[in-house]
Amino acid sequence: MFIVSLIARPGGLEPALVSALRNATGGGDVTWLSQGEAAEFPVGVAPSNLEELCASVADQADLNLLPAEGRRKKMLLADMDSTMIEQECIDELAEEAGVGAHVKDITARAMNGELDFEGALTERVALLRDLPEGVIDRVLETRITLMPGGPALVATMKANGAYAALVSGGFTAFTTRVAAMVGFDENRANTLLTDAGRLSGEVGRPILGREAKVQALEEISARLGISEAEVLAVGDGANDLGMLTRAGMGVALHAKPSVQAQCDLRVNHGDLTALLYLQGYARSEFSG
């Protein structure tokens, strides 16, 4: 048994569209998790034309197919930049250093898998050399905003017994603050090195990238005594693909095209609460 999930921006999901898709797939009764925003129905077999169906409604809603069993996960493993927050921290630091446009171009190419992540990170951090440490606090306070739905996602999963880990190719100076703001249980990221109160232009080794995120998935799930199938991973960049394809539920959130192409579950319309709808939570069950 499978679940066909439909998620749109609030007020954007028309009952007529849901009914038409249910009829086209021979689905069962429709359940509205949030009126006008999220609905689902069961199907006995996976539609053979799933990609075609997804494409046909892509302008209106995210259509995803999930196994009916084991949907509610026991661990959330989340990327930070452009996932739990709306920005890329290194791009915002680069704006302060006067090299914003150049760094943003490198970031975009790296996240789309066009550049080696470690090399691209090293190159960008070098451009931040001599920035005063205080810039980090200023960026956090004036440039960084939480992705909508993040606090509700973490609070709801934790209220139902799940563990939340933030794993980022970014920097601990940001993940520690974001993790505390959103309610994560732990965080892992790279370290920006400093010298005499200024950024040295170097990052601590080893650099946390794609493989380190997979390692976090393995280590934390083993420590919790759960299987990787019981983990929900979410991210948007090429360095997230390892954990997205290994986790029981890997969600590409507003992701780069190359990432979406390699992920079965994609969210382009909804915010982070879409990850609760994918697990079968109704809005009335949300915490936080």
PDB file of C-alpha atoms in Angstrom:
ATOM      1  CA  MET A   1       0.000   0.000   0.000  1.00  0.00           C
ATOM      2  CA  PHE A   2       1.182   3.498  -0.856  1.00  0.00           C
ATOM      3  CA  ILE A   3       0.130   7.036   0.022  1.00  0.00           C
ATOM      4  CA  VAL A   4      -0.210   9.754  -2.601  1.00  0.00           C
ATOM      5  CA  SER A   5       0.614  13.056  -0.888  1.00  0.00           C
ATOM      6  CA  LEU A   6      -0.382  16.446  -2.306  1.00  0.00           C
ATOM      7  CA  ILE A   7       0.979  19.628  -0.720  1.00  0.00           C
ATOM      8  CA  ALA A   8       0.538  23.220  -1.911  1.00  0.00           C
ATOM      9  CA  ARG A   9       0.929  26.685  -0.524  1.00  0.00           C
ATOM     10  CA  PRO A  10      -1.856  27.475   1.985  1.00  0.00           C
ATOM     11  CA  GLY A  11      -5.113  27.901   0.110  1.00  0.00           C
ATOM     12  CA  GLY A  12      -3.611  26.627  -3.123  1.00  0.00           C
ATOM     13  CA  LEU A  13      -4.807  23.009  -3.122  1.00  0.00           C
ATOM     14  CA  GLU A  14      -8.150  22.666  -4.882  1.00  0.00           C
ATOM     15  CA  PRO A  15     -10.436  19.758  -3.899  1.00  0.00           C
ATOM     16  CA  ALA A  16     -11.200  19.227  -7.605  1.00  0.00           C
ATOM     17  CA  LEU A  17      -7.529  18.572  -8.344  1.00  0.00           C
ATOM     18  CA  VAL A  18      -7.241  16.085  -5.484  1.00  0.00           C
ATOM     19  CA  SER A  19     -10.388  14.248  -6.613  1.00  0.00           C
ATOM     20  CA  ALA A  20      -9.207  14.114 -10.216  1.00  0.00           C
ATOM     21  CA  LEU A  21      -5.884  12.580  -9.195  1.00  0.00           C
ATOM     22  CA  ARG A  22      -7.569  10.091  -6.894  1.00  0.00           C
ATOM     23  CA  ASN A  23      -9.865   9.011  -9.715  1.00  0.00           C
ATOM     24  CA  ALA A  24      -6.982   8.804 -12.184  1.00  0.00           C
ATOM     25  CA  THR A  25      -4.982   6.541  -9.878  1.00  0.00           C
ATOM     26  CA  GLY A  26      -7.828   4.452  -8.477  1.00  0.00           C
ATOM     27  CA  GLY A  27      -7.125   5.778  -5.002  1.00  0.00           C
ATOM     28  CA  GLY A  28      -9.071   5.400  -1.802  1.00  0.00           C
ATOM     29  CA  ASP A  29     -10.718   7.990   0.438  1.00  0.00           C
ATOM     30  CA  VAL A  30      -9.080  11.423   0.639  1.00  0.00           C
ATOM     31  CA  THR A  31      -7.783  12.677   4.000  1.00  0.00           C
ATOM     32  CA  TRP A  32      -7.262  16.428   4.358  1.00  0.00           C
ATOM     33  CA  LEU A  33      -4.324  17.074   6.697  1.00  0.00           C
ATOM     34  CA  SER A  34      -4.791  20.827   6.251  1.00  0.00           C
ATOM     35  CA  GLN A  35      -7.712  22.209   4.298  1.00  0.00           C
ATOM     36  CA  GLY A  36      -6.590  23.855   1.083  1.00  0.00           C
ATOM     37  CA  GLU A  37      -2.948  22.917   1.744  1.00  0.00           C
ATOM     38  CA  ALA A  38      -2.306  19.189   2.239  1.00  0.00           C
ATOM     39  CA  ALA A  39      -4.274  16.076   1.329  1.00  0.00           C
ATOM     40  CA  GLU A  40      -3.526  12.410   0.783  1.00  0.00           C
ATOM     41  CA  PHE A  41      -5.131   9.158  -0.302  1.00  0.00           C
ATOM     42  CA  PRO A  42      -4.044   5.502  -0.437  1.00  0.00           C
ATOM     43  CA  VAL A  43      -3.338   3.509  -3.603  1.00  0.00           C
ATOM     44  CA  GLY A  44      -2.827  -0.231  -3.836  1.00  0.00           C
ATOM     45  CA  VAL A  45       0.030  -0.042  -6.340  1.00  0.00           C
ATOM     46  CA  ALA A  46       2.458   2.670  -7.359  1.00  0.00           C
ATOM     47  CA  PRO A  47       1.209   4.539 -10.455  1.00  0.00           C
ATOM     48  CA  SER A  48       3.295   3.588 -13.484  1.00  0.00           C
ATOM     49  CA  ASN A  49       3.075   7.180 -14.738  1.00  0.00           C
ATOM     50  CA  LEU A  50       4.124   8.810 -11.445  1.00  0.00           C
ATOM     51  CA  GLU A  51       6.629  11.259 -12.949  1.00  0.00           C
ATOM     52  CA  GLU A  52       4.075  12.287 -15.542  1.00  0.00           C
ATOM     53  CA  LEU A  53       1.505  12.926 -12.811  1.00  0.00           C
ATOM     54  CA  CYS A  54       4.021  14.932 -10.762  1.00  0.00           C
ATOM     55  CA  ALA A  55       4.865  17.070 -13.773  1.00  0.00           C
ATOM     56  CA  SER A  56       1.204  17.640 -14.623  1.00  0.00           C
ATOM     57  CA  VAL A  57       0.521  19.323 -11.257  1.00  0.00           C
ATOM     58  CA  ALA A  58       3.971  20.793 -10.605  1.00  0.00           C
ATOM     59  CA  ASP A  59       2.746  24.380 -10.983  1.00  0.00           C
ATOM     60  CA  GLN A  60       0.055  23.837  -8.360  1.00  0.00           C
ATOM     61  CA  ALA A  61       1.275  21.277  -5.860  1.00  0.00           C
ATOM     62  CA  ASP A  62       3.971  18.811  -4.833  1.00  0.00           C
ATOM     63  CA  LEU A  63       2.878  15.256  -5.553  1.00  0.00           C
ATOM     64  CA  ASN A  64       4.850  12.569  -3.719  1.00  0.00           C
ATOM     65  CA  LEU A  65       4.404   8.822  -3.309  1.00  0.00           C
ATOM     66  CA  LEU A  66       5.312   7.164   0.000  1.00  0.00           C
ATOM     67  CA  PRO A  67       5.019   3.684   1.513  1.00  0.00           C
ATOM     68  CA  ALA A  68       1.995   3.581   3.819  1.00  0.00           C
ATOM     69  CA  GLU A  69       3.966   1.843   6.588  1.00  0.00           C
ATOM     70  CA  GLY A  70       6.600   3.444   8.793  1.00  0.00           C
ATOM     71  CA  ARG A  71       5.964   7.037   7.763  1.00  0.00           C
ATOM     72  CA  ARG A  72       6.518   8.694  11.126  1.00  0.00           C
ATOM     73  CA  LYS A  73      10.268   8.876  11.615  1.00  0.00           C
ATOM     74  CA  LYS A  74      12.275   8.721  14.829  1.00  0.00           C
ATOM     75  CA  MET A  75      15.042  11.084  13.793  1.00  0.00           C
ATOM     76  CA  LEU A  76      15.357  14.304  11.802  1.00  0.00           C
ATOM     77  CA  LEU A  77      18.695  14.934  10.085  1.00  0.00           C
ATOM     78  CA  ALA A  78      18.674  18.403   8.560  1.00  0.00           C
ATOM     79  CA  ASP A  79      20.971  20.599   6.523  1.00  0.00           C
ATOM     80  CA  MET A  80      21.105  24.229   7.669  1.00  0.00           C
ATOM     81  CA  ASP A  81      21.828  26.695   4.847  1.00  0.00           C
ATOM     82  CA  SER A  82      18.826  27.214   2.529  1.00  0.00           C
ATOM     83  CA  THR A  83      17.061  24.450   4.474  1.00  0.00           C
ATOM     84  CA  MET A  84      16.569  25.367   8.138  1.00  0.00           C
ATOM     85  CA  ILE A  85      17.479  28.982   7.395  1.00  0.00           C
ATOM     86  CA  GLU A  86      16.640  30.989   4.289  1.00  0.00           C
ATOM     87  CA  GLN A  87      20.211  32.051   3.542  1.00  0.00           C
ATOM     88  CA  GLU A  88      23.686  30.660   2.857  1.00  0.00           C
ATOM     89  CA  CYS A  89      25.787  31.911   5.781  1.00  0.00           C
ATOM     90  CA  ILE A  90      29.000  32.096   3.801  1.00  0.00           C
ATOM     91  CA  ASP A  91      27.295  34.278   1.191  1.00  0.00           C
ATOM     92  CA  GLU A  92      26.142  36.680   3.892  1.00  0.00           C
ATOM     93  CA  LEU A  93      29.640  36.866   5.385  1.00  0.00           C
ATOM     94  CA  ALA A  94      30.970  37.506   1.888  1.00  0.00           C
ATOM     95  CA  GLU A  95      28.618  40.460   1.509  1.00  0.00           C
ATOM     96  CA  GLU A  96      30.208  41.952   4.618  1.00  0.00           C
ATOM     97  CA  ALA A  97      33.648  41.349   3.080  1.00  0.00           C
ATOM     98  CA  GLY A  98      32.662  43.017  -0.196  1.00  0.00           C
ATOM     99  CA  VAL A  99      32.980  39.843  -2.272  1.00  0.00           C
ATOM    100  CA  GLY A 100      29.335  38.784  -2.200  1.00  0.00           C
ATOM    101  CA  ALA A 101      28.645  38.301  -5.907  1.00  0.00           C
ATOM    102  CA  HIS A 102      31.790  36.220  -6.481  1.00  0.00           C
ATOM    103  CA  VAL A 103      31.153  33.954  -3.492  1.00  0.00           C
ATOM    104  CA  LYS A 104      27.446  33.504  -4.314  1.00  0.00           C
ATOM    105  CA  ASP A 105      28.386  32.243  -7.769  1.00  0.00           C
ATOM    106  CA  ILE A 106      30.783  29.669  -6.299  1.00  0.00           C
ATOM    107  CA  THR A 107      28.185  28.611  -3.709  1.00  0.00           C
ATOM    108  CA  ALA A 108      25.479  28.091  -6.329  1.00  0.00           C
ATOM    109  CA  ARG A 109      27.777  25.992  -8.508  1.00  0.00           C
ATOM    110  CA  ALA A 110      28.986  23.911  -5.556  1.00  0.00           C
ATOM    111  CA  MET A 111      25.435  23.238  -4.323  1.00  0.00           C
ATOM    112  CA  ASN A 112      24.420  22.135  -7.813  1.00  0.00           C
ATOM    113  CA  GLY A 113      27.288  19.636  -7.836  1.00  0.00           C
ATOM    114  CA  GLU A 114      29.368  21.455 -10.447  1.00  0.00           C
ATOM    115  CA  LEU A 115      32.354  22.030  -8.132  1.00  0.00           C
ATOM    116  CA  ASP A 116      34.198  19.959  -5.539  1.00  0.00           C
ATOM    117  CA  PHE A 117      32.643  20.926  -2.202  1.00  0.00           C
ATOM    118  CA  GLU A 118      35.842  20.981  -0.154  1.00  0.00           C
ATOM    119  CA  GLY A 119      37.769  22.989  -2.739  1.00  0.00           C
ATOM    120  CA  ALA A 120      34.907  25.443  -3.180  1.00  0.00           C
ATOM    121  CA  LEU A 121      34.577  25.927   0.594  1.00  0.00           C
ATOM    122  CA  THR A 122      38.320  26.500   1.023  1.00  0.00           C
ATOM    123  CA  GLU A 123      38.322  29.054  -1.800  1.00  0.00           C
ATOM    124  CA  ARG A 124      35.370  30.983  -0.385  1.00  0.00           C
ATOM    125  CA  VAL A 125      36.636  31.023   3.201  1.00  0.00           C
ATOM    126  CA  ALA A 126      39.984  32.413   2.004  1.00  0.00           C
ATOM    127  CA  LEU A 127      38.107  35.450   0.694  1.00  0.00           C
ATOM    128  CA  LEU A 128      36.834  36.177   4.226  1.00  0.00           C
ATOM    129  CA  ARG A 129      40.315  36.677   5.651  1.00  0.00           C
ATOM    130  CA  ASP A 130      40.706  39.599   8.084  1.00  0.00           C
ATOM    131  CA  LEU A 131      36.973  40.021   8.708  1.00  0.00           C
ATOM    132  CA  PRO A 132      36.502  40.798  12.433  1.00  0.00           C
ATOM    133  CA  GLU A 133      34.880  37.982  14.433  1.00  0.00           C
ATOM    134  CA  GLY A 134      32.103  40.366  15.430  1.00  0.00           C
ATOM    135  CA  VAL A 135      30.772  40.216  11.880  1.00  0.00           C
ATOM    136  CA  ILE A 136      29.376  36.754  12.646  1.00  0.00           C
ATOM    137  CA  ASP A 137      27.070  38.106  15.356  1.00  0.00           C
ATOM    138  CA  ARG A 138      26.004  40.979  13.110  1.00  0.00           C
ATOM    139  CA  VAL A 139      25.172  38.599  10.268  1.00  0.00           C
ATOM    140  CA  LEU A 140      23.198  36.353  12.624  1.00  0.00           C
ATOM    141  CA  GLU A 141      21.213  39.277  13.970  1.00  0.00           C
ATOM    142  CA  THR A 142      20.572  41.197  10.742  1.00  0.00           C
ATOM    143  CA  ARG A 143      20.791  38.777   7.811  1.00  0.00           C
ATOM    144  CA  ILE A 144      19.753  35.290   8.976  1.00  0.00           C
ATOM    145  CA  THR A 145      16.091  34.239   9.079  1.00  0.00           C
ATOM    146  CA  LEU A 146      14.620  30.850   9.915  1.00  0.00           C
ATOM    147  CA  MET A 147      12.938  28.876   7.157  1.00  0.00           C
ATOM    148  CA  PRO A 148       9.161  28.956   7.767  1.00  0.00           C
ATOM    149  CA  GLY A 149       7.860  25.827   9.428  1.00  0.00           C
ATOM    150  CA  GLY A 150      11.185  24.788  10.965  1.00  0.00           C
ATOM    151  CA  PRO A 151      10.313  25.259  14.633  1.00  0.00           C
ATOM    152  CA  ALA A 152       6.985  23.435  14.142  1.00  0.00           C
ATOM    153  CA  LEU A 153       8.738  20.564  12.334  1.00  0.00           C
ATOM    154  CA  VAL A 154      11.304  20.048  15.081  1.00  0.00           C
ATOM    155  CA  ALA A 155       8.872  20.587  17.968  1.00  0.00           C
ATOM    156  CA  THR A 156       6.277  18.198  16.543  1.00  0.00           C
ATOM    157  CA  MET A 157       8.747  15.422  15.803  1.00  0.00           C
ATOM    158  CA  LYS A 158      10.368  15.789  19.233  1.00  0.00           C
ATOM    159  CA  ALA A 159       6.941  15.786  20.933  1.00  0.00           C
ATOM    160  CA  ASN A 160       6.406  12.420  19.267  1.00  0.00           C
ATOM    161  CA  GLY A 161       9.699  11.000  20.515  1.00  0.00           C
ATOM    162  CA  ALA A 162      12.059  11.855  17.647  1.00  0.00           C
ATOM    163  CA  TYR A 163      15.636  13.149  17.865  1.00  0.00           C
ATOM    164  CA  ALA A 164      16.772  16.174  15.846  1.00  0.00           C
ATOM    165  CA  ALA A 165      20.293  16.713  14.490  1.00  0.00           C
ATOM    166  CA  LEU A 166      21.512  19.672  12.435  1.00  0.00           C
ATOM    167  CA  VAL A 167      24.399  18.767  10.090  1.00  0.00           C
ATOM    168  CA  SER A 168      25.917  21.492   7.962  1.00  0.00           C
ATOM    169  CA  GLY A 169      28.746  22.110   5.562  1.00  0.00           C
ATOM    170  CA  GLY A 170      28.606  25.611   7.019  1.00  0.00           C
ATOM    171  CA  PHE A 171      30.022  26.762  10.322  1.00  0.00           C
ATOM    172  CA  THR A 172      29.581  25.982  14.016  1.00  0.00           C
ATOM    173  CA  ALA A 173      29.411  29.724  14.748  1.00  0.00           C
ATOM    174  CA  PHE A 174      26.012  29.608  13.027  1.00  0.00           C
ATOM    175  CA  THR A 175      24.777  26.044  13.699  1.00  0.00           C
ATOM    176  CA  THR A 176      25.087  26.399  17.471  1.00  0.00           C
ATOM    177  CA  ARG A 177      22.818  29.457  17.424  1.00  0.00           C
ATOM    178  CA  VAL A 178      20.360  28.097  14.861  1.00  0.00           C
ATOM    179  CA  ALA A 179      20.157  24.736  16.647  1.00  0.00           C
ATOM    180  CA  ALA A 180      19.321  26.475  19.916  1.00  0.00           C
ATOM    181  CA  MET A 181      16.726  28.727  18.263  1.00  0.00           C
ATOM    182  CA  VAL A 182      14.916  25.873  16.511  1.00  0.00           C
ATOM    183  CA  GLY A 183      15.300  23.184  19.194  1.00  0.00           C
ATOM    184  CA  PHE A 184      17.759  20.684  17.718  1.00  0.00           C
ATOM    185  CA  ASP A 185      19.340  18.149  20.076  1.00  0.00           C
ATOM    186  CA  GLU A 186      22.790  18.416  18.496  1.00  0.00           C
ATOM    187  CA  ASN A 187      24.643  20.063  15.637  1.00  0.00           C
ATOM    188  CA  ARG A 188      27.707  19.373  13.525  1.00  0.00           C
ATOM    189  CA  ALA A 189      29.488  21.767  11.163  1.00  0.00           C
ATOM    190  CA  ASN A 190      32.841  23.188  10.118  1.00  0.00           C
ATOM    191  CA  THR A 191      34.907  25.585  12.219  1.00  0.00           C
ATOM    192  CA  LEU A 192      35.949  29.032  11.008  1.00  0.00           C
ATOM    193  CA  LEU A 193      39.483  29.597  12.301  1.00  0.00           C
ATOM    194  CA  THR A 194      40.393  32.953  13.831  1.00  0.00           C
ATOM    195  CA  ASP A 195      43.570  34.811  14.682  1.00  0.00           C
ATOM    196  CA  ALA A 196      43.697  37.805  17.009  1.00  0.00           C
ATOM    197  CA  GLY A 197      39.953  38.421  16.742  1.00  0.00           C
ATOM    198  CA  ARG A 198      39.779  38.154  12.960  1.00  0.00           C
ATOM    199  CA  LEU A 199      38.931  35.373  10.532  1.00  0.00           C
ATOM    200  CA  SER A 200      42.135  33.730   9.345  1.00  0.00           C
ATOM    201  CA  GLY A 201      40.723  32.741   5.965  1.00  0.00           C
ATOM    202  CA  GLU A 202      41.007  29.069   6.850  1.00  0.00           C
ATOM    203  CA  VAL A 203      38.597  26.359   7.973  1.00  0.00           C
ATOM    204  CA  GLY A 204      39.334  23.635  10.508  1.00  0.00           C
ATOM    205  CA  ARG A 205      40.110  20.126   9.268  1.00  0.00           C
ATOM    206  CA  PRO A 206      38.714  17.675   8.452  1.00  0.00           C
ATOM    207  CA  ILE A 207      36.121  19.543   6.414  1.00  0.00           C
ATOM    208  CA  LEU A 208      32.558  18.363   6.955  1.00  0.00           C
ATOM    209  CA  GLY A 209      30.996  17.678   3.560  1.00  0.00           C
ATOM    210  CA  ARG A 210      28.909  15.013   1.875  1.00  0.00           C
ATOM    211  CA  GLU A 211      30.574  11.974   3.475  1.00  0.00           C
ATOM    212  CA  ALA A 212      30.528  13.528   6.932  1.00  0.00           C
ATOM    213  CA  LYS A 213      26.753  13.939   6.664  1.00  0.00           C
ATOM    214  CA  VAL A 214      26.428  10.262   5.819  1.00  0.00           C
ATOM    215  CA  GLN A 215      28.694   9.501   8.768  1.00  0.00           C
ATOM    216  CA  ALA A 216      26.406  11.541  11.020  1.00  0.00           C
ATOM    217  CA  LEU A 217      23.444   9.505   9.775  1.00  0.00           C
ATOM    218  CA  GLU A 218      25.253   6.264  10.563  1.00  0.00           C
ATOM    219  CA  GLU A 219      26.655   7.317  13.940  1.00  0.00           C
ATOM    220  CA  ILE A 220      23.608   9.033  15.391  1.00  0.00           C
ATOM    221  CA  SER A 221      21.115   6.376  14.281  1.00  0.00           C
ATOM    222  CA  ALA A 222      23.389   3.661  15.720  1.00  0.00           C
ATOM    223  CA  ARG A 223      23.722   5.577  18.987  1.00  0.00           C
ATOM    224  CA  LEU A 224      19.937   5.941  19.222  1.00  0.00           C
ATOM    225  CA  GLY A 225      19.424   2.269  18.397  1.00  0.00           C
ATOM    226  CA  ILE A 226      17.262   2.981  15.355  1.00  0.00           C
ATOM    227  CA  SER A 227      17.601   1.949  11.728  1.00  0.00           C
ATOM    228  CA  GLU A 228      18.458   4.332   8.898  1.00  0.00           C
ATOM    229  CA  ALA A 229      14.965   3.591   7.559  1.00  0.00           C
ATOM    230  CA  GLU A 230      13.589   5.437  10.608  1.00  0.00           C
ATOM    231  CA  VAL A 231      15.412   8.680   9.689  1.00  0.00           C
ATOM    232  CA  LEU A 232      14.023  11.669   7.805  1.00  0.00           C
ATOM    233  CA  ALA A 233      16.775  13.672   6.083  1.00  0.00           C
ATOM    234  CA  VAL A 234      16.230  17.041   4.409  1.00  0.00           C
ATOM    235  CA  GLY A 235      18.511  19.245   2.343  1.00  0.00           C
ATOM    236  CA  ASP A 236      18.862  21.241  -0.843  1.00  0.00           C
ATOM    237  CA  GLY A 237      22.418  20.834  -2.148  1.00  0.00           C
ATOM    238  CA  ALA A 238      24.628  18.261  -3.834  1.00  0.00           C
ATOM    239  CA  ASN A 239      26.524  17.650  -0.591  1.00  0.00           C
ATOM    240  CA  ASP A 240      23.232  16.468   0.955  1.00  0.00           C
ATOM    241  CA  LEU A 241      22.639  13.710  -1.593  1.00  0.00           C
ATOM    242  CA  GLY A 242      24.477  11.029   0.376  1.00  0.00           C
ATOM    243  CA  MET A 243      22.238  11.351   3.411  1.00  0.00           C
ATOM    244  CA  LEU A 244      19.116  12.015   1.332  1.00  0.00           C
ATOM    245  CA  THR A 245      19.484   8.771  -0.597  1.00  0.00           C
ATOM    246  CA  ARG A 246      20.432   6.718   2.484  1.00  0.00           C
ATOM    247  CA  ALA A 247      17.716   7.858   4.899  1.00  0.00           C
ATOM    248  CA  GLY A 248      14.357   6.117   5.010  1.00  0.00           C
ATOM    249  CA  MET A 249      12.747   9.407   3.952  1.00  0.00           C
ATOM    250  CA  GLY A 250      15.020  11.797   2.059  1.00  0.00           C
ATOM    251  CA  VAL A 251      13.388  15.082   1.060  1.00  0.00           C
ATOM    252  CA  ALA A 252      14.819  17.595  -1.411  1.00  0.00           C
ATOM    253  CA  LEU A 253      13.510  20.951  -0.145  1.00  0.00           C
ATOM    254  CA  HIS A 254      13.430  23.760  -2.717  1.00  0.00           C
ATOM    255  CA  ALA A 255      16.513  21.981  -3.998  1.00  0.00           C
ATOM    256  CA  LYS A 256      18.947  22.554  -6.837  1.00  0.00           C
ATOM    257  CA  PRO A 257      17.862  20.864 -10.123  1.00  0.00           C
ATOM    258  CA  SER A 258      20.599  18.222  -9.999  1.00  0.00           C
ATOM    259  CA  VAL A 259      19.524  17.293  -6.466  1.00  0.00           C
ATOM    260  CA  GLN A 260      15.834  17.042  -7.302  1.00  0.00           C
ATOM    261  CA  ALA A 261      16.687  14.770 -10.215  1.00  0.00           C
ATOM    262  CA  GLN A 262      18.211  12.237  -7.802  1.00  0.00           C
ATOM    263  CA  CYS A 263      15.593  12.346  -5.037  1.00  0.00           C
ATOM    264  CA  ASP A 264      12.229  10.585  -4.949  1.00  0.00           C
ATOM    265  CA  LEU A 265      10.636  13.076  -2.544  1.00  0.00           C
ATOM    266  CA  ARG A 266      10.584  16.766  -3.477  1.00  0.00           C
ATOM    267  CA  VAL A 267       9.023  19.816  -1.856  1.00  0.00           C
ATOM    268  CA  ASN A 268       8.869  22.998  -3.919  1.00  0.00           C
ATOM    269  CA  HIS A 269       5.586  24.569  -2.804  1.00  0.00           C
ATOM    270  CA  GLY A 270       5.393  23.912   0.909  1.00  0.00           C
ATOM    271  CA  ASP A 271       7.606  25.105   3.754  1.00  0.00           C
ATOM    272  CA  LEU A 272       9.215  22.803   6.331  1.00  0.00           C
ATOM    273  CA  THR A 273       5.800  21.749   7.683  1.00  0.00           C
ATOM    274  CA  ALA A 274       5.498  19.780   4.437  1.00  0.00           C
ATOM    275  CA  LEU A 275       7.808  17.234   6.078  1.00  0.00           C
ATOM    276  CA  LEU A 276       5.157  16.716   8.746  1.00  0.00           C
ATOM    277  CA  TYR A 277       2.443  16.219   6.138  1.00  0.00           C
ATOM    278  CA  LEU A 278       4.648  13.667   4.358  1.00  0.00           C
ATOM    279  CA  GLN A 279       4.738  11.743   7.652  1.00  0.00           C
ATOM    280  CA  GLY A 280       0.959  11.885   7.916  1.00  0.00           C
ATOM    281  CA  TYR A 281       0.667  14.545  10.614  1.00  0.00           C
ATOM    282  CA  ALA A 282      -2.406  16.780  10.413  1.00  0.00           C
ATOM    283  CA  ARG A 283      -2.006  20.479  11.152  1.00  0.00           C
ATOM    284  CA  SER A 284      -4.081  19.963  14.303  1.00  0.00           C
ATOM    285  CA  GLU A 285      -1.255  17.733  15.597  1.00  0.00           C
ATOM    286  CA  PHE A 286       1.514  20.315  15.167  1.00  0.00           C
ATOM    287  CA  SER A 287       3.467  21.485  18.218  1.00  0.00           C
ATOM    288  CA  GLY A 288       5.276  24.764  18.725  1.00  0.00           C
TER     289      GLY A 288
END
